[in-house]
PDB file of C-alpha atoms in Angstrom:
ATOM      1  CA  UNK K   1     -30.861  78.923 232.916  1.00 39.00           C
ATOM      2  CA  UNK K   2     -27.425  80.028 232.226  1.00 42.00           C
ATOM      3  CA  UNK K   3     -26.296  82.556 229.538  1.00 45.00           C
ATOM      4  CA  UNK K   4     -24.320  80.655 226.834  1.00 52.00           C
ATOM      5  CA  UNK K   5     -20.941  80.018 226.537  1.00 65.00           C
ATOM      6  CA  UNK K   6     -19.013  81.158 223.377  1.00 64.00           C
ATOM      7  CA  UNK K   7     -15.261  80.624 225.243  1.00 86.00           C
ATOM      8  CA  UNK K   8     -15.588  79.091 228.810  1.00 95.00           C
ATOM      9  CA  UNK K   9     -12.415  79.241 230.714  1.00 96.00           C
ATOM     10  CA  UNK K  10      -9.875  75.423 230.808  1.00 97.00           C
ATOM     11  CA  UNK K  11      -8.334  74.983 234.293  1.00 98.00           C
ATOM     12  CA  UNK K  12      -5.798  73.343 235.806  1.00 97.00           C
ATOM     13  CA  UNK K  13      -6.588  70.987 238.635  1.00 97.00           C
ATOM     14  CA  UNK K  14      -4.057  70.975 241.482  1.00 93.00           C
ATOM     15  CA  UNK K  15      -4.596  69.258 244.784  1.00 92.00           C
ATOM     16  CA  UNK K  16      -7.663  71.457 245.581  1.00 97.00           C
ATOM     17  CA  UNK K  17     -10.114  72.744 243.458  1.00 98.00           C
ATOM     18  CA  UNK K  18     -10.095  76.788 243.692  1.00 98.00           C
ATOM     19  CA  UNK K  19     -13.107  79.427 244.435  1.00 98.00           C
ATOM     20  CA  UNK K  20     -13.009  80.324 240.537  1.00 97.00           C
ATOM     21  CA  UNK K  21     -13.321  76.886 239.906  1.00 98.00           C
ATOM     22  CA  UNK K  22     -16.333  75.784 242.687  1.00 98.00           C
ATOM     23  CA  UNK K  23     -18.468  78.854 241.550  1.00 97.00           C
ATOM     24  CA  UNK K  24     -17.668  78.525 237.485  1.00 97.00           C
ATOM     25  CA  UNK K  25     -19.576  74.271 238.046  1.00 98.00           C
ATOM     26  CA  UNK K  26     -21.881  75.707 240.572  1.00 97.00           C
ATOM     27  CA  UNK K  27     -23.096  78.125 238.229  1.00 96.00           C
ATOM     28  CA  UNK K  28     -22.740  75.803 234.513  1.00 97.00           C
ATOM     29  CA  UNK K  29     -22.074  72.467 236.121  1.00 97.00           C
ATOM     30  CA  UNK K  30     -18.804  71.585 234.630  1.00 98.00           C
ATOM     31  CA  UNK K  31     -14.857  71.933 234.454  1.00 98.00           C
ATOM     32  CA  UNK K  32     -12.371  71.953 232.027  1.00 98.00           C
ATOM     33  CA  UNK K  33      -8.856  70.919 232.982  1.00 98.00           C
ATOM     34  CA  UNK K  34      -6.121  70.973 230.670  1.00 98.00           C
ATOM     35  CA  UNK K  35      -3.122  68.326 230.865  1.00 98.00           C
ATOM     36  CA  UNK K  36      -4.384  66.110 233.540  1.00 98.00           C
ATOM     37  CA  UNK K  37      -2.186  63.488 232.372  1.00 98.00           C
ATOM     38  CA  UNK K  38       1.337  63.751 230.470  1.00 98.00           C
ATOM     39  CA  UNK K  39       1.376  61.991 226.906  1.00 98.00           C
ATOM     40  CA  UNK K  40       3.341  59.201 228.095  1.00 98.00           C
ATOM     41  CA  UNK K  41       0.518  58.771 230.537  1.00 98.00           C
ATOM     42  CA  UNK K  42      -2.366  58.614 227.897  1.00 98.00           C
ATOM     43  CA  UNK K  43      -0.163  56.502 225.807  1.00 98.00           C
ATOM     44  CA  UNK K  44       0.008  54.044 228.980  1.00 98.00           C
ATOM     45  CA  UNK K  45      -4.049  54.032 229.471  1.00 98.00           C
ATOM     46  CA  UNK K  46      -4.496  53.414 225.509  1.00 98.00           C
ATOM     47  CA  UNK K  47      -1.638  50.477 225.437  1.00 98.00           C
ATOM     48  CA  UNK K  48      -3.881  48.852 228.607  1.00 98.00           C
ATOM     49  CA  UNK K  49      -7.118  49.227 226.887  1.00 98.00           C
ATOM     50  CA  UNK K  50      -6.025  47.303 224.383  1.00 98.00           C
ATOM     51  CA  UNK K  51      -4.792  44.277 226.460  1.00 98.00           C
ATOM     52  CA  UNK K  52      -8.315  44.396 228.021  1.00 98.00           C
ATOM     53  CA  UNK K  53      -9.720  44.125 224.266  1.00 98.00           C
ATOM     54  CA  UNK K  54      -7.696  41.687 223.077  1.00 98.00           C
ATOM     55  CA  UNK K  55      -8.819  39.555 225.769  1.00 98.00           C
ATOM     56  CA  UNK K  56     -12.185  40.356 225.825  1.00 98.00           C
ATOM     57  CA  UNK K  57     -12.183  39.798 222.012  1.00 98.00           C
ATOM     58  CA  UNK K  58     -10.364  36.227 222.722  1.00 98.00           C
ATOM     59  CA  UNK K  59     -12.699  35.472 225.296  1.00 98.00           C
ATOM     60  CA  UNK K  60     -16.146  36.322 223.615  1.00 97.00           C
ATOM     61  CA  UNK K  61     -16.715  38.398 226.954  1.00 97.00           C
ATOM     62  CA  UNK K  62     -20.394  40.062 226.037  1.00 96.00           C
ATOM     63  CA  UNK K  63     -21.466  41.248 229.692  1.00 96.00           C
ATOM     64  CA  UNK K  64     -18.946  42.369 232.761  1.00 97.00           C
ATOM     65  CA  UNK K  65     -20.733  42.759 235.811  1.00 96.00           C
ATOM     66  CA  UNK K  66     -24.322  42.852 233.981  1.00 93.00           C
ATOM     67  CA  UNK K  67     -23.336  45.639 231.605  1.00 93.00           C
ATOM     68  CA  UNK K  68     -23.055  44.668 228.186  1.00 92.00           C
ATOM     69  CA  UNK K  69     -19.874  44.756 226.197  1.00 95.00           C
ATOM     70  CA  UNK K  70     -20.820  46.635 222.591  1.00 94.00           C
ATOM     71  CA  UNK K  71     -18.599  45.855 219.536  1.00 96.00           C
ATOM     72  CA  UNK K  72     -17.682  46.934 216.705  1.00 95.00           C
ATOM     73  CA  UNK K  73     -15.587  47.504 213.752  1.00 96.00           C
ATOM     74  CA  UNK K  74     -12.568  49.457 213.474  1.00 97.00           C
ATOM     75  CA  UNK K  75     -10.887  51.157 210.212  1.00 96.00           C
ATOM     76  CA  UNK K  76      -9.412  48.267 208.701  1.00 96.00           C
ATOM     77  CA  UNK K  77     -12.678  45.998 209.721  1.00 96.00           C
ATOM     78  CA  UNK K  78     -11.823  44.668 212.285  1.00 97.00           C
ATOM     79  CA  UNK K  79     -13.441  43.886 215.714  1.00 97.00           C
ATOM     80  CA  UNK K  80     -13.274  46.014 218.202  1.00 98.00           C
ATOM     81  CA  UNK K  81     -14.365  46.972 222.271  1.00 98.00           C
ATOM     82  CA  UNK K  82     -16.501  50.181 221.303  1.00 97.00           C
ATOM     83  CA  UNK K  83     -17.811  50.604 225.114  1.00 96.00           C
ATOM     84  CA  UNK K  84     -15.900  48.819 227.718  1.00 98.00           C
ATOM     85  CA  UNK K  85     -17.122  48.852 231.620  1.00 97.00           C
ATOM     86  CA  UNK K  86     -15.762  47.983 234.646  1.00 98.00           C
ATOM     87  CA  UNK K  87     -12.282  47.992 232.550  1.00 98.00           C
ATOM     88  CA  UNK K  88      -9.872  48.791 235.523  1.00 98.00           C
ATOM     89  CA  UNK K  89     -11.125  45.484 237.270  1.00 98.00           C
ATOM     90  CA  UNK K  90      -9.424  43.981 234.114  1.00 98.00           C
ATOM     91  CA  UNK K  91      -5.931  45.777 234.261  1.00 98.00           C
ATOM     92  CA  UNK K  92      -3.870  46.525 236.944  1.00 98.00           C
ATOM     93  CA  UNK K  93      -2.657  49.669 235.023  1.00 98.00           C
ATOM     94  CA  UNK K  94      -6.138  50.984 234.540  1.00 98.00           C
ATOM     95  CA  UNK K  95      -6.914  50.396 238.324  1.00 98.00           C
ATOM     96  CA  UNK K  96      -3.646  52.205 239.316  1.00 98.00           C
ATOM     97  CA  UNK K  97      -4.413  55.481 237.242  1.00 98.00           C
ATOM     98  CA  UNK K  98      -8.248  55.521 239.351  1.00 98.00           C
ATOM     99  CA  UNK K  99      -5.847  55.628 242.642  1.00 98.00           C
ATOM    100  CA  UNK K 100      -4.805  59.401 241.844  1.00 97.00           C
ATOM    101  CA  UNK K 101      -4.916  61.476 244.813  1.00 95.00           C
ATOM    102  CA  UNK K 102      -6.250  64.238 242.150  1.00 96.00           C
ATOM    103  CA  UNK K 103      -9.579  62.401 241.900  1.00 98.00           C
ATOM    104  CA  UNK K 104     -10.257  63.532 245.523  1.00 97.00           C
ATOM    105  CA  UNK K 105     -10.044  66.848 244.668  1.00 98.00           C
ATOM    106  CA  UNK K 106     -13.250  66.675 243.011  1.00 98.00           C
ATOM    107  CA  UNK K 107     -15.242  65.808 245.674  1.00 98.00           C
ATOM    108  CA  UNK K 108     -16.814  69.231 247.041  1.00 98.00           C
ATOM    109  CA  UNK K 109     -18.568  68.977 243.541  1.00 98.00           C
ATOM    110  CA  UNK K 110     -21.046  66.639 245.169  1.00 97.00           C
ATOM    111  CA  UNK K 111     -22.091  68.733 247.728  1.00 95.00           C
ATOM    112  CA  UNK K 112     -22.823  65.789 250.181  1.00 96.00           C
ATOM    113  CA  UNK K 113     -20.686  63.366 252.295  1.00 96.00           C
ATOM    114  CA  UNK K 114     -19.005  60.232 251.408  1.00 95.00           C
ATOM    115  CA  UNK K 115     -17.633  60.891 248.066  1.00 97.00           C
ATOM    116  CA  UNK K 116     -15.797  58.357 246.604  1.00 98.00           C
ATOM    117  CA  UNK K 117     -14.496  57.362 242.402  1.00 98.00           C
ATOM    118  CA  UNK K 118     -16.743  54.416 241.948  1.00 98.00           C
ATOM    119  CA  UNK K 119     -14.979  51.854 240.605  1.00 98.00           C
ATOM    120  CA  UNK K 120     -17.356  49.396 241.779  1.00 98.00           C
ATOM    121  CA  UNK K 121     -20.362  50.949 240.990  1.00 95.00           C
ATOM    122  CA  UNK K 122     -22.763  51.956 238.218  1.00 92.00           C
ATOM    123  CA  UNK K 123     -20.491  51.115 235.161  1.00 94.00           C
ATOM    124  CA  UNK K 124     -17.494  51.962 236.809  1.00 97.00           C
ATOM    125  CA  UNK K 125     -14.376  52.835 234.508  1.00 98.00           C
ATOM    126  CA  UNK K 126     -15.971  53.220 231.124  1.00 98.00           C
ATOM    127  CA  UNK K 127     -13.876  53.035 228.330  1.00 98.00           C
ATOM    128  CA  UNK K 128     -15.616  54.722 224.765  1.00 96.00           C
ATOM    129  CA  UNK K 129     -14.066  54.263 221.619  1.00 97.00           C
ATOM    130  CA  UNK K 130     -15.753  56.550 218.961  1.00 93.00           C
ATOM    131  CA  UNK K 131     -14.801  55.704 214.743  1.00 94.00           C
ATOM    132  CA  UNK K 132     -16.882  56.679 212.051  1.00 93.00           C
ATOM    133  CA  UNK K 133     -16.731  53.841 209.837  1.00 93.00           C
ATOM    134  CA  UNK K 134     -18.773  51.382 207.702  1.00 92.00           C
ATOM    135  CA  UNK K 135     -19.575  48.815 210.677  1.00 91.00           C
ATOM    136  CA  UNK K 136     -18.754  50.625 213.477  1.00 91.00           C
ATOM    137  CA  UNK K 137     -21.444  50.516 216.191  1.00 87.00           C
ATOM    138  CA  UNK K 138     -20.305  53.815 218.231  1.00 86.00           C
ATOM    139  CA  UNK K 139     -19.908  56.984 216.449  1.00 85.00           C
ATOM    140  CA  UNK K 140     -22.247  58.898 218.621  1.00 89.00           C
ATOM    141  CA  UNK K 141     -24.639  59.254 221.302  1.00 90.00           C
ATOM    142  CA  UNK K 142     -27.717  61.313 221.715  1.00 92.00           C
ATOM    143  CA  UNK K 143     -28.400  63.840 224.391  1.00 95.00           C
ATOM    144  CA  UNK K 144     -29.209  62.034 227.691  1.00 93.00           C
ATOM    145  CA  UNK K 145     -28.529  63.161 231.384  1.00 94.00           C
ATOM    146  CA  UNK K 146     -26.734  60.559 233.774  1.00 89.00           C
ATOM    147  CA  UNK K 147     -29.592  61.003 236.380  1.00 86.00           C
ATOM    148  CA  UNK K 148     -31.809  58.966 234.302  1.00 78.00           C
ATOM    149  CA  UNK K 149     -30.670  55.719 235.989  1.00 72.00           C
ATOM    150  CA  UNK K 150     -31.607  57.001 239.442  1.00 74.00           C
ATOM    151  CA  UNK K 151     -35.233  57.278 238.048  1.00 70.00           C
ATOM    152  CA  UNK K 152     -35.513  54.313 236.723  1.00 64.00           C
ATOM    153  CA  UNK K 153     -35.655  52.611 240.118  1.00 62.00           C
ATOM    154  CA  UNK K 154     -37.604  54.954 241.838  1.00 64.00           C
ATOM    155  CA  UNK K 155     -34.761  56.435 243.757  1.00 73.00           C
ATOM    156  CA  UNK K 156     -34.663  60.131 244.180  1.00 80.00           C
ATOM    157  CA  UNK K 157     -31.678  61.569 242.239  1.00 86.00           C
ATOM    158  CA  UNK K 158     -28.313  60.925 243.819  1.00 86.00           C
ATOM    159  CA  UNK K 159     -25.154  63.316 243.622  1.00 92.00           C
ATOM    160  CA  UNK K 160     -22.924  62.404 240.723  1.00 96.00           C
ATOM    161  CA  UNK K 161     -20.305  63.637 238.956  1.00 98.00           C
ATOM    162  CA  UNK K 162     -18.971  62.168 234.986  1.00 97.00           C
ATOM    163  CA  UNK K 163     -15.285  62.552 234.998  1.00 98.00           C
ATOM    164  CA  UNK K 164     -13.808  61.938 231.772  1.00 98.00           C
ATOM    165  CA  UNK K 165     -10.359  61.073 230.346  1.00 98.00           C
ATOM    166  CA  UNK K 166      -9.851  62.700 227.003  1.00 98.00           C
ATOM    167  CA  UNK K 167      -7.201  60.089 225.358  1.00 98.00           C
ATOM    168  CA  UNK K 168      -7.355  61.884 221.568  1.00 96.00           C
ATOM    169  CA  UNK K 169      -7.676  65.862 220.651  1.00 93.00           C
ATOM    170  CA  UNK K 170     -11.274  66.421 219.524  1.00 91.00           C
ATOM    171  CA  UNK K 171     -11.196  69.797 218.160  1.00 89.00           C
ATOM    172  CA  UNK K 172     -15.140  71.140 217.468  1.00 88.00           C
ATOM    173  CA  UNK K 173     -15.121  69.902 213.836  1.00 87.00           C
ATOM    174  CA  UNK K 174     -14.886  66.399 215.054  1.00 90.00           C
ATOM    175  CA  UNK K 175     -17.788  65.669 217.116  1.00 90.00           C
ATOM    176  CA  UNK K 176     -17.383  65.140 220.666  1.00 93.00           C
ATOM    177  CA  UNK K 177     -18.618  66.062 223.677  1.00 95.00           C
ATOM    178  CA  UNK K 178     -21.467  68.974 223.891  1.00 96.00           C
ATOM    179  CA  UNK K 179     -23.816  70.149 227.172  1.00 97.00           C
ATOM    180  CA  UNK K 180     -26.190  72.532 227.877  1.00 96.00           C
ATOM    181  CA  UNK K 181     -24.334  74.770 230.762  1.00 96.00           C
ATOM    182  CA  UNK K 182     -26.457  75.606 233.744  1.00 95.00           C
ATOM    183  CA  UNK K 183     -29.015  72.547 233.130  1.00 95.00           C
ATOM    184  CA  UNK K 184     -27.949  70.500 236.324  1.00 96.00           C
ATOM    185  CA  UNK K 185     -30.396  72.839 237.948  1.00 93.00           C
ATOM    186  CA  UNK K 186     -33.030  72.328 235.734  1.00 92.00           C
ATOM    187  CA  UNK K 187     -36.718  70.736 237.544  1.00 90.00           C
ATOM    188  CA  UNK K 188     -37.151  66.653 237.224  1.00 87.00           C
ATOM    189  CA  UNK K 189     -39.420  67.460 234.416  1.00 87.00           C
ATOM    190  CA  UNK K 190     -36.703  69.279 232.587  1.00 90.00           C
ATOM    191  CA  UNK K 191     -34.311  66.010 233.382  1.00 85.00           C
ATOM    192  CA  UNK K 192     -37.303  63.463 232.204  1.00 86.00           C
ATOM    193  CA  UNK K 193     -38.671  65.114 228.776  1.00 89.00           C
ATOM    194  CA  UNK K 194     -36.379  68.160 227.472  1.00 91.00           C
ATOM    195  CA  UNK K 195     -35.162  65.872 224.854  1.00 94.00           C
ATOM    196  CA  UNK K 196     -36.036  62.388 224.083  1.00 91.00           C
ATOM    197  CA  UNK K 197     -33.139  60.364 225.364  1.00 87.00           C
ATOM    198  CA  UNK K 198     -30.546  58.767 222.524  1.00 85.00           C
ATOM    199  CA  UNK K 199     -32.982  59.305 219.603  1.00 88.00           C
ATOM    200  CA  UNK K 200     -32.411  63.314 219.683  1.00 93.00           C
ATOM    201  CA  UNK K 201     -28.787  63.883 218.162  1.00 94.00           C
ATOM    202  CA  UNK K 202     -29.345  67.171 216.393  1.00 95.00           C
ATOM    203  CA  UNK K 203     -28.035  70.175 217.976  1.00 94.00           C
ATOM    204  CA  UNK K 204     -29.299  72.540 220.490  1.00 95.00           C
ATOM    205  CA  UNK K 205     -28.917  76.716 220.587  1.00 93.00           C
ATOM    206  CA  UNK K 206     -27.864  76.728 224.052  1.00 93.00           C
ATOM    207  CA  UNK K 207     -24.769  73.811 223.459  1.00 95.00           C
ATOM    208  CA  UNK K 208     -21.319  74.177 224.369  1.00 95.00           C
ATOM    209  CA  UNK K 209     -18.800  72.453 222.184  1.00 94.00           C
ATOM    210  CA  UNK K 210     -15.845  71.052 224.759  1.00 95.00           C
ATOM    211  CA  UNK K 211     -12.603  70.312 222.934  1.00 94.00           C
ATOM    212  CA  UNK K 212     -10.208  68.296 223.936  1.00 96.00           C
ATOM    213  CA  UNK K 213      -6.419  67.917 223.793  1.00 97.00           C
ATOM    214  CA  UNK K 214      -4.784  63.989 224.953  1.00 98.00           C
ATOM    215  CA  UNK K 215      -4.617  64.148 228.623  1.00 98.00           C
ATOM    216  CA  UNK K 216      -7.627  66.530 229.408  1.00 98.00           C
ATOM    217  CA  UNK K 217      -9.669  66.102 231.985  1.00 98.00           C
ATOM    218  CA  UNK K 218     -13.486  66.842 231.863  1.00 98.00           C
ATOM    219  CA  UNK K 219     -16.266  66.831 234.554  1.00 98.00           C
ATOM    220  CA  UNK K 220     -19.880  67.182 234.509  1.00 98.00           C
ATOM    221  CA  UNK K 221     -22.828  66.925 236.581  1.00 97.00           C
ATOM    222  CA  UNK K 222     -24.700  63.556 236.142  1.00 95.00           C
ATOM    223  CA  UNK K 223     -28.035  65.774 235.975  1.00 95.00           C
ATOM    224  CA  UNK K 224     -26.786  67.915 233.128  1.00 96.00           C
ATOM    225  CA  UNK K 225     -27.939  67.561 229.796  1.00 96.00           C
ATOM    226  CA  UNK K 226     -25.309  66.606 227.479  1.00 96.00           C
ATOM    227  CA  UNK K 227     -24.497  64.259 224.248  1.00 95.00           C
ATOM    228  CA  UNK K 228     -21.516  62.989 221.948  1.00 94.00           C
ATOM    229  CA  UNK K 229     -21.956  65.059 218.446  1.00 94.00           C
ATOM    230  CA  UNK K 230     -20.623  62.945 215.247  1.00 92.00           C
ATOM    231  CA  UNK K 231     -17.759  63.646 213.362  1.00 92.00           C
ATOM    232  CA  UNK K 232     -18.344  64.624 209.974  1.00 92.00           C
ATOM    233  CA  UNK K 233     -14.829  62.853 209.143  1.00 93.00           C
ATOM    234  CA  UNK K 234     -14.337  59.151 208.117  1.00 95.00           C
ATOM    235  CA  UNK K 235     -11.988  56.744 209.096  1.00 95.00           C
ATOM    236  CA  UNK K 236      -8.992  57.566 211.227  1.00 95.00           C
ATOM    237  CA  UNK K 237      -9.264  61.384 211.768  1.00 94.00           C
ATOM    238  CA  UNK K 238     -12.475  60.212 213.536  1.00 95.00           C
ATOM    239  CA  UNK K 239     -11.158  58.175 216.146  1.00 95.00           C
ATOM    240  CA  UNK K 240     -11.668  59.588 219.588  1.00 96.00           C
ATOM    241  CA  UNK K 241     -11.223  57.463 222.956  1.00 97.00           C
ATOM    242  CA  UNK K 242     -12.480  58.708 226.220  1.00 97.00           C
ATOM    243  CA  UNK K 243     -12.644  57.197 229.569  1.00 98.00           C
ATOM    244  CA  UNK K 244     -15.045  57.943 232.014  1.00 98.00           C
ATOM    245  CA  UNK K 245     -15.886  57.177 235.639  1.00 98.00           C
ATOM    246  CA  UNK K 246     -18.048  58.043 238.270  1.00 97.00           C
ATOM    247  CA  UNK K 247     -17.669  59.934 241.463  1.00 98.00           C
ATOM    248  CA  UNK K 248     -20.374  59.485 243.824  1.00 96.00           C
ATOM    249  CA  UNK K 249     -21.722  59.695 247.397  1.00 96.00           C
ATOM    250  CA  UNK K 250     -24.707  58.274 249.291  1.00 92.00           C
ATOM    251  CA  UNK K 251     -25.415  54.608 249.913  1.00 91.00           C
ATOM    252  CA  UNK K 252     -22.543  51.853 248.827  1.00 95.00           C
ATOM    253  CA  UNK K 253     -23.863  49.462 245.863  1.00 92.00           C
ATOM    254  CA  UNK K 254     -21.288  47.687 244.207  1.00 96.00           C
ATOM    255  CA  UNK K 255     -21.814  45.504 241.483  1.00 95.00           C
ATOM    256  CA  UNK K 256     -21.031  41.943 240.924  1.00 94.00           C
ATOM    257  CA  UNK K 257     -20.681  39.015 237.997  1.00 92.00           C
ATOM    258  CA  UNK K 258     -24.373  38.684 238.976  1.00 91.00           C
ATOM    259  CA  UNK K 259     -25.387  41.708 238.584  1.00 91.00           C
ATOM    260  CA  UNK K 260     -28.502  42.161 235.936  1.00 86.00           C
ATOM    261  CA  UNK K 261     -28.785  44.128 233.632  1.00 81.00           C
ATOM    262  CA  UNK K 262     -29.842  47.694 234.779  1.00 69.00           C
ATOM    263  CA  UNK K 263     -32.891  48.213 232.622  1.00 64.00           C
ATOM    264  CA  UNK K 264     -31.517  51.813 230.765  1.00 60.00           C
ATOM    265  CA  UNK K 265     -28.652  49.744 229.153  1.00 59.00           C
ATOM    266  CA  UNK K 266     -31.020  46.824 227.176  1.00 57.00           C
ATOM    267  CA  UNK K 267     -31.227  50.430 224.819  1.00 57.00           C
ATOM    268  CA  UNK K 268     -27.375  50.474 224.444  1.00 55.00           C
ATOM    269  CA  UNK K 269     -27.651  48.515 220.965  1.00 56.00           C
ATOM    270  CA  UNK K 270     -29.715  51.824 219.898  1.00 54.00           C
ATOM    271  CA  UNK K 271     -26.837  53.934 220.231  1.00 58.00           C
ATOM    272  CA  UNK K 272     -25.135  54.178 217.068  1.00 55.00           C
TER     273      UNK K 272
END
């Protein structure tokens, strides 16, 4: 295992990804790039995520391609999209932004052929919307690895990388996203029973706080333990929106309105 992390480097992601930058995720199994996206940008992505939820909130939508659709309630109490999925298939500005040549850069991450964003696939563009309220239904999430689905049907563990969209600043002392550097390497054991998944939210020794400025970019091994700490602030200062999406390689397995629903998400309503 890795030595922690007290102040990890932030990058900048041009059209490659450098030497410093392969061997820092090869060794800790993620990147931190600042300014992905310009303000204007990020306030582009938030305007569009809310033209998906106002439709979705018209429409009573509850499932998109077998995933379900978890609600909530925002500040002023009312309804809100707290996870979306498969949101760029619903806007033509979200499915735009997942076009960036940039994306591509990421790739060599995966260490295997065929890498692709996958729009398509898994839960492809996840939206999260995190507010610490009285109703709210998403103001955390417990530590879990993204390999877990793999297991689940009996597949062996498939290259994956979680890219994520920071769309608010989450400075340390507002939750947000923690991992255990260097534990994409850890043994299947390690990625089936270090923690138990979603229930375990307290902290761990070995964590690495990431934080955020609007228009970072973040990416993380999908065998890596990590989780989404709770802000100790209520109401508006909480609020913290992050979109995430795949990148992937190996066999092509898009979802459809048919889809059911992958057994690891009937636990989503546990995540509070």
């Amino acid at each position: 295992m890795s030595a922690p992390l007290p102040n990890y480097p932030r990058f900048t992601l041009g059209e490659s990804l450098t030497i410093e930058q392969l061997d820092f995720f090869r060794t800790y199994g993620f990147l931190h790039f600042r300014a992905f996206i310009s303000p204007e940008t990020v306030q582009s992505l938030l305007r569009a995520s809310e033209e998906v939820q106002r439709t979705w909130l018209a429409e009573g939508v509850q499932k998109v391609n077998g995933v379900p659709i978890k609600y909530g309630k925002d500040v002023d109490g009312s309804a809100i999209v707290q996870r979306f999925a498969f949101s760029s298939h619903h806007s033509p500005v979200l499915h735009e932004f997942l076009q960036d040549p940039r994306f591509k850069a990421l790739f060599p991450l995966l260490e295997a052929p065929g890498g692709r964003v996958g729009e398509n696939e898994k839960d492809g563009l996840v939206i999260n919307h995190y507010v610490n309220v009285t109703g709210s239904e998403f103001s955390q999430m417990g530590w879990h690895t993204d390999s877990l689905r793999d297991v689940f049907y009996g597949k062996k563990i498939g290259p994956m990388l979680n890219v994520g969209v920071h769309l608010d600043g989450t400075p340390a002392t507002n939750g947000g996203l923690r991992v255990i550097p260097g534990t994409h390497r850890q043994s299947l054991r390690d990625i089936l029973f270090r923690k138990k998944y979603y229930k375990d939210v307290s902290a761990d020794p070995s964590e690495v706080a990431v934080e955020t400025e609007p228009g970072d970019l973040t990416v993380h091994d999908g065998r890596m333990w990590h989780r989404v700490a709770q802000s100790p602030l209520v109401g508006e200062v909480s609020r913290r929106r992050v979109m995430y999406v795949p990148i992937i390689a190996g066999k092509y397995e898009p979802k459809h309105e048919n889809s059911p629903t992958p057994f690891y998400l009937r636990f989503l309503h546990l995540v509070k």
